């Protein structure tokens, strides 16, 4: 299992420093999320500071952009990094797309499918020198003059991974992408009973199985070397679970476990801005379903038990700044057991 590092940086410099630190610590990949910064810019800086590690947008918000801008940025990063870039895309949720980015929202799974196909059509035009001939329901790309065509990328096209929670998006990932970024707000049961079967349906549409398709497993890990560190990590993880659980789009994960009412309670508190009250609603049963909890050795063993036969990668991430050193003991235990 490959291990990636990730987190939520405040600045481009902080994110790039974390990627460089992850490479020095031996990680296989590093994600930069689109929160307070542009992940493409951060990874461009990180590409200059690293030589081996996979560089992943984890995630870039697809619907805040268009396929042409994403295709060009991804092509540039693939070239700059020597073939180490992975284009991780996610849809975000309707309020953010419509109210924060001021972009259209409709049929997210269908739109994402078309978005990825359009990006691939543009890359094909870069390679062939021909005009793209992509005309869909949401995007049309039919113009490419030599002045704007960068030509074939000597490192090939980047891999594309999609973030998915619902089965429709997971099926799209199986059909048109090279991998799936399993949202942190997922459980082993949901992954096995909902996500993987959906990926398989998508792969079947193109006559493919799961071979060669990369799944990055859920990443809530509450670990530490002392009881105090573990308790602090648990508190942080409860807050994360409560935050995601308040989002209606993620309700199906809770409903699978019979916890649909929890989503109503969390959502009601979130709407009133009572964020500090929300973690208390995350019971130990809910915590342990979503998160791996324990000292580094036991956490590593549990990650392997839950996801060793499903996921090809794991990302150890928290809500705080990227800190590869924080996860070094878990990383070492996972590597020792690999």
Coordinates of C-alpha atoms in Angstrom, one line a residue:
X1 CA 0.0 0.0 0.0
X2 CA 1.3 3.4 -1.0
X3 CA 1.2 6.2 1.6
X4 CA 0.4 9.8 0.9
X5 CA 0.6 12.9 3.1
X6 CA -2.0 15.7 3.1
X7 CA -3.6 18.5 5.0
X8 CA -5.0 22.0 4.7
X9 CA -2.3 24.6 4.3
X10 CA -2.9 28.4 4.7
X11 CA -0.3 29.5 2.1
X12 CA 1.4 28.3 -1.0
X13 CA 4.7 28.3 0.7
X14 CA 3.4 26.3 3.6
X15 CA 1.9 23.7 1.3
X16 CA 5.1 23.4 -0.8
X17 CA 7.2 23.0 2.3
X18 CA 4.9 20.2 3.5
X19 CA 5.2 18.4 0.2
X20 CA 9.0 18.6 0.4
X21 CA 8.9 17.4 4.0
X22 CA 6.7 14.4 2.9
X23 CA 9.3 13.5 0.3
X24 CA 12.1 13.6 2.8
X25 CA 10.0 11.4 5.2
X26 CA 9.6 8.8 2.5
X27 CA 6.0 9.2 1.5
X28 CA 4.9 8.1 -1.9
X29 CA 2.7 11.1 -2.7
X30 CA 1.5 14.4 -1.2
X31 CA -1.9 16.1 -1.6
X32 CA -2.6 19.8 -1.7
X33 CA -6.2 20.7 -1.1
X34 CA -8.1 23.6 -2.5
X35 CA -9.2 25.6 0.6
X36 CA -7.3 28.8 1.1
X37 CA -5.0 28.5 -1.8
X38 CA -4.8 27.3 -5.4
X39 CA -3.4 23.8 -5.4
X40 CA -2.0 24.0 -8.9
X41 CA 0.2 27.0 -7.9
X42 CA 1.3 25.3 -4.7
X43 CA 2.2 22.1 -6.5
X44 CA 4.1 24.1 -9.1
X45 CA 6.3 25.4 -6.3
X46 CA 6.5 21.9 -4.8
X47 CA 7.6 20.4 -8.1
X48 CA 10.7 22.6 -8.0
X49 CA 11.5 21.5 -4.5
X50 CA 11.1 17.7 -5.0
X51 CA 12.2 15.0 -7.4
X52 CA 10.4 11.8 -6.6
X53 CA 7.1 12.2 -4.8
X54 CA 3.7 12.1 -6.6
X55 CA 2.0 15.5 -6.6
X56 CA -1.7 15.4 -6.2
X57 CA -4.4 18.0 -6.2
X58 CA -6.5 16.7 -3.4
X59 CA -8.8 18.0 -4.6
X60 CA -9.1 20.8 -7.2
X61 CA -12.7 22.0 -7.6
X62 CA -13.6 21.0 -11.1
X63 CA -16.8 23.0 -11.4
X64 CA -15.1 26.2 -10.4
X65 CA -13.1 25.9 -13.6
X66 CA -13.6 24.7 -17.2
X67 CA -12.0 21.7 -18.9
X68 CA -9.6 23.9 -21.0
X69 CA -8.1 25.7 -18.0
X70 CA -7.7 22.5 -16.1
X71 CA -6.2 20.6 -19.1
X72 CA -3.6 23.3 -19.6
X73 CA -2.7 23.6 -15.9
X74 CA -2.4 19.8 -15.5
X75 CA -0.3 19.5 -18.6
X76 CA 2.0 22.2 -17.3
X77 CA 2.4 20.5 -14.0
X78 CA 3.0 17.1 -15.6
X79 CA 5.8 18.7 -17.6
X80 CA 7.3 20.7 -14.7
X81 CA 7.3 17.6 -12.4
X82 CA 8.7 15.2 -14.9
X83 CA 5.5 13.1 -15.0
X84 CA 4.7 13.0 -11.2
X85 CA 1.4 15.0 -11.3
X86 CA -2.0 13.5 -10.5
X87 CA -5.1 15.5 -11.3
X88 CA -7.4 15.0 -8.4
X89 CA -10.8 16.5 -9.1
X90 CA -13.9 16.9 -6.9
X91 CA -17.3 18.5 -7.5
X92 CA -17.7 20.3 -4.1
X93 CA -21.4 20.9 -3.1
X94 CA -24.0 23.1 -4.7
X95 CA -23.9 26.1 -2.2
X96 CA -20.1 26.5 -2.8
X97 CA -20.3 26.2 -6.5
X98 CA -23.2 28.5 -6.9
X99 CA -22.6 31.0 -4.1
X100 CA -18.8 31.0 -3.6
X101 CA -17.6 30.5 -7.1
X102 CA -20.6 31.8 -9.0
X103 CA -20.7 28.9 -11.4
X104 CA -23.5 26.7 -12.6
X105 CA -24.6 23.6 -10.8
X106 CA -26.6 20.7 -12.3
X107 CA -26.3 16.9 -12.5
X108 CA -22.9 16.7 -10.8
X109 CA -22.1 13.1 -11.8
X110 CA -23.1 13.6 -15.4
X111 CA -21.2 17.0 -15.5
X112 CA -18.1 15.4 -14.0
X113 CA -18.1 12.6 -16.5
X114 CA -18.3 15.1 -19.3
X115 CA -15.7 17.3 -17.7
X116 CA -13.1 14.5 -17.6
X117 CA -13.9 13.4 -21.1
X118 CA -13.4 16.9 -22.3
X119 CA -10.1 17.2 -20.5
X120 CA -8.9 14.0 -22.2
X121 CA -10.1 15.3 -25.6
X122 CA -8.1 18.5 -25.2
X123 CA -5.0 16.5 -24.2
X124 CA -5.5 14.3 -27.3
X125 CA -5.6 17.5 -29.4
X126 CA -2.3 18.6 -27.8
X127 CA -0.8 15.3 -28.9
X128 CA -2.2 15.1 -32.4
X129 CA -2.2 18.8 -33.3
X130 CA -5.8 18.5 -34.5
X131 CA -8.7 20.5 -33.2
X132 CA -10.6 19.0 -30.4
X133 CA -14.0 17.8 -31.4
X134 CA -15.8 17.7 -28.1
X135 CA -19.5 18.8 -27.9
X136 CA -21.5 17.8 -24.9
X137 CA -24.4 18.9 -22.8
X138 CA -22.3 21.0 -20.5
X139 CA -19.0 21.8 -22.3
X140 CA -18.0 22.4 -25.9
X141 CA -14.4 22.5 -27.1
X142 CA -13.9 22.7 -30.9
X143 CA -11.1 25.3 -31.3
X144 CA -7.3 24.9 -31.0
X145 CA -4.9 26.9 -33.1
X146 CA -1.2 26.1 -33.2
X147 CA -0.4 29.3 -31.3
X148 CA -2.3 27.9 -28.2
X149 CA -1.3 24.2 -28.5
X150 CA 1.7 23.2 -26.3
X151 CA 2.2 19.9 -28.2
X152 CA 2.7 16.4 -26.9
X153 CA 3.8 16.0 -23.3
X154 CA 7.0 14.0 -23.2
X155 CA 5.8 12.4 -19.9
X156 CA 2.4 11.5 -21.2
X157 CA -0.8 12.7 -19.7
X158 CA -1.4 12.9 -16.0
X159 CA -3.5 10.4 -14.1
X160 CA -7.0 11.6 -13.2
X161 CA -8.5 10.6 -9.9
X162 CA -12.0 11.6 -8.8
X163 CA -13.3 12.2 -5.3
X164 CA -16.6 10.5 -4.7
X165 CA -19.0 9.9 -1.9
X166 CA -22.2 8.9 -3.7
X167 CA -22.5 5.8 -5.9
X168 CA -23.2 7.8 -9.1
X169 CA -19.9 9.8 -8.8
X170 CA -18.0 6.6 -7.9
X171 CA -19.4 4.9 -11.0
X172 CA -18.3 7.9 -13.1
X173 CA -14.8 7.5 -11.6
X174 CA -14.7 3.8 -12.6
X175 CA -15.7 4.7 -16.1
X176 CA -13.6 7.7 -17.0
X177 CA -10.9 8.1 -14.4
X178 CA -7.7 6.3 -13.3
X179 CA -8.5 6.2 -9.6
X180 CA -10.8 7.3 -6.8
X181 CA -10.1 9.5 -3.9
X182 CA -12.3 8.0 -1.2
X183 CA -13.7 10.9 0.9
X184 CA -12.6 10.9 4.5
X185 CA -16.3 10.8 5.5
X186 CA -16.7 7.1 4.6
X187 CA -16.6 3.9 6.5
X188 CA -15.3 0.4 5.7
X189 CA -18.8 -0.8 5.3
X190 CA -19.8 2.0 3.0
X191 CA -16.7 1.5 0.9
X192 CA -17.3 -2.2 0.5
X193 CA -21.1 -2.2 0.1
X194 CA -21.6 1.0 -1.9
X195 CA -18.4 2.6 -3.3
X196 CA -16.5 -0.4 -4.7
X197 CA -19.6 -2.0 -6.4
X198 CA -20.2 1.4 -8.1
X199 CA -16.6 1.6 -9.3
X200 CA -17.0 -1.9 -10.7
X201 CA -20.1 -0.9 -12.6
X202 CA -18.3 2.0 -14.1
X203 CA -15.3 -0.1 -15.1
X204 CA -17.6 -2.7 -16.7
X205 CA -19.0 0.0 -19.0
X206 CA -15.6 0.1 -20.7
X207 CA -14.9 -3.6 -20.4
X208 CA -12.4 -3.2 -17.6
X209 CA -12.0 -4.7 -14.2
X210 CA -10.4 -3.1 -11.1
X211 CA -6.8 -4.0 -12.2
X212 CA -4.8 -0.8 -12.7
X213 CA -7.4 1.4 -11.0
X214 CA -6.1 3.1 -7.8
X215 CA -8.3 3.5 -4.8
X216 CA -7.2 5.8 -2.0
X217 CA -8.9 4.8 1.2
X218 CA -10.6 6.9 3.9
X219 CA -8.1 8.8 6.0
X220 CA -9.5 9.6 9.4
X221 CA -6.8 8.4 11.8
X222 CA -6.7 9.4 15.4
X223 CA -3.3 8.3 16.6
X224 CA -0.5 9.3 19.0
X225 CA 2.4 8.0 21.0
X226 CA 0.8 8.9 24.4
X227 CA -2.7 8.8 25.8
X228 CA -2.8 12.6 25.8
X229 CA -1.9 12.7 22.1
X230 CA -4.5 10.1 21.2
X231 CA -7.2 12.0 23.2
X232 CA -6.3 15.2 21.4
X233 CA -6.5 13.4 18.0
X234 CA -9.9 11.9 18.9
X235 CA -11.3 15.4 19.8
X236 CA -10.0 16.8 16.5
X237 CA -11.5 13.8 14.6
X238 CA -14.9 14.1 16.2
X239 CA -15.0 17.7 15.0
X240 CA -14.2 16.7 11.5
X241 CA -16.8 13.9 11.5
X242 CA -19.4 16.3 12.9
X243 CA -18.5 19.0 10.2
X244 CA -18.9 16.6 7.3
X245 CA -21.9 14.8 8.9
X246 CA -23.8 18.1 8.9
X247 CA -23.7 18.2 5.1
X248 CA -26.8 16.8 3.4
X249 CA -24.8 15.4 0.5
X250 CA -23.1 13.0 2.8
X251 CA -26.2 11.7 4.6
X252 CA -26.3 8.3 2.7
X253 CA -23.1 7.2 4.6
X254 CA -24.8 7.8 7.9
X255 CA -28.1 6.2 6.7
X256 CA -26.3 3.0 5.8
X257 CA -25.5 2.6 9.5
X258 CA -28.9 3.7 10.7
X259 CA -27.6 7.1 11.8
X260 CA -29.7 9.4 9.5
X261 CA -31.1 11.3 12.5
X262 CA -27.6 12.3 13.4
X263 CA -27.3 14.2 10.2
X264 CA -30.5 16.2 11.0
X265 CA -29.2 17.1 14.4
X266 CA -25.8 18.2 13.1
X267 CA -27.3 20.1 10.2
X268 CA -29.6 22.0 12.6
X269 CA -26.7 23.0 14.8
X270 CA -24.6 24.0 11.8
X271 CA -27.3 26.3 10.5
X272 CA -27.4 28.1 13.8
X273 CA -23.6 28.4 14.0
X274 CA -23.3 26.2 17.1
X275 CA -20.2 24.4 15.8
X276 CA -18.7 23.8 19.2
X277 CA -21.7 21.7 20.3
X278 CA -21.6 19.4 17.3
X279 CA -18.6 17.0 18.2
X280 CA -20.5 15.9 21.3
X281 CA -23.1 14.2 19.1
X282 CA -20.4 12.0 17.6
X283 CA -20.6 8.9 19.8
X284 CA -17.8 6.4 20.2
X285 CA -19.7 4.0 17.9
X286 CA -19.7 6.6 15.1
X287 CA -16.1 7.7 15.8
X288 CA -14.8 4.1 15.5
X289 CA -16.8 3.4 12.3
X290 CA -15.3 6.4 10.5
X291 CA -11.8 6.6 12.1
X292 CA -8.9 4.4 12.9
X293 CA -8.0 5.1 16.6
X294 CA -5.0 4.0 18.6
X295 CA -1.3 4.0 19.0
X296 CA 0.8 3.8 15.8
X297 CA 1.2 0.0 15.8
X298 CA -2.5 -0.7 16.4
X299 CA -3.6 2.0 14.0
X300 CA -1.4 0.6 11.3
X301 CA -2.7 -2.9 11.9
X302 CA -6.3 -1.6 11.8
X303 CA -5.7 0.3 8.5
X304 CA -4.4 -2.9 7.0
X305 CA -7.3 -4.9 8.2
X306 CA -9.9 -2.5 7.0
X307 CA -8.5 -1.5 3.7
X308 CA -5.6 -3.7 2.8
X309 CA -7.5 -5.7 0.2
X310 CA -9.3 -2.7 -1.3
X311 CA -7.1 0.4 -1.3
X312 CA -3.8 0.8 -3.1
X313 CA -3.1 4.0 -1.2
X314 CA -3.9 5.7 2.0
X315 CA -3.6 9.4 2.9
X316 CA -2.9 10.3 6.5
X317 CA -4.4 13.7 6.9
X318 CA -5.9 16.0 9.5
X319 CA -7.8 19.3 9.6
X320 CA -4.6 21.2 10.7
X321 CA -1.6 22.2 8.7
X322 CA 0.2 19.4 6.7
X323 CA 2.6 17.8 9.1
X324 CA 4.3 14.6 7.7
X325 CA 6.4 14.3 10.8
X326 CA 3.3 13.9 13.0
X327 CA 2.4 10.7 11.2
X328 CA 5.9 9.3 11.0
X329 CA 5.3 6.6 13.6
X330 CA 2.1 5.4 11.9
X331 CA 3.9 5.6 8.5
X332 CA 6.8 3.5 9.9
X333 CA 4.4 0.9 11.4
X334 CA 2.5 0.6 8.1
X335 CA 5.7 0.3 6.2
X336 CA 7.0 -2.4 8.6
X337 CA 3.8 -4.4 8.1
X338 CA 3.8 -4.0 4.3

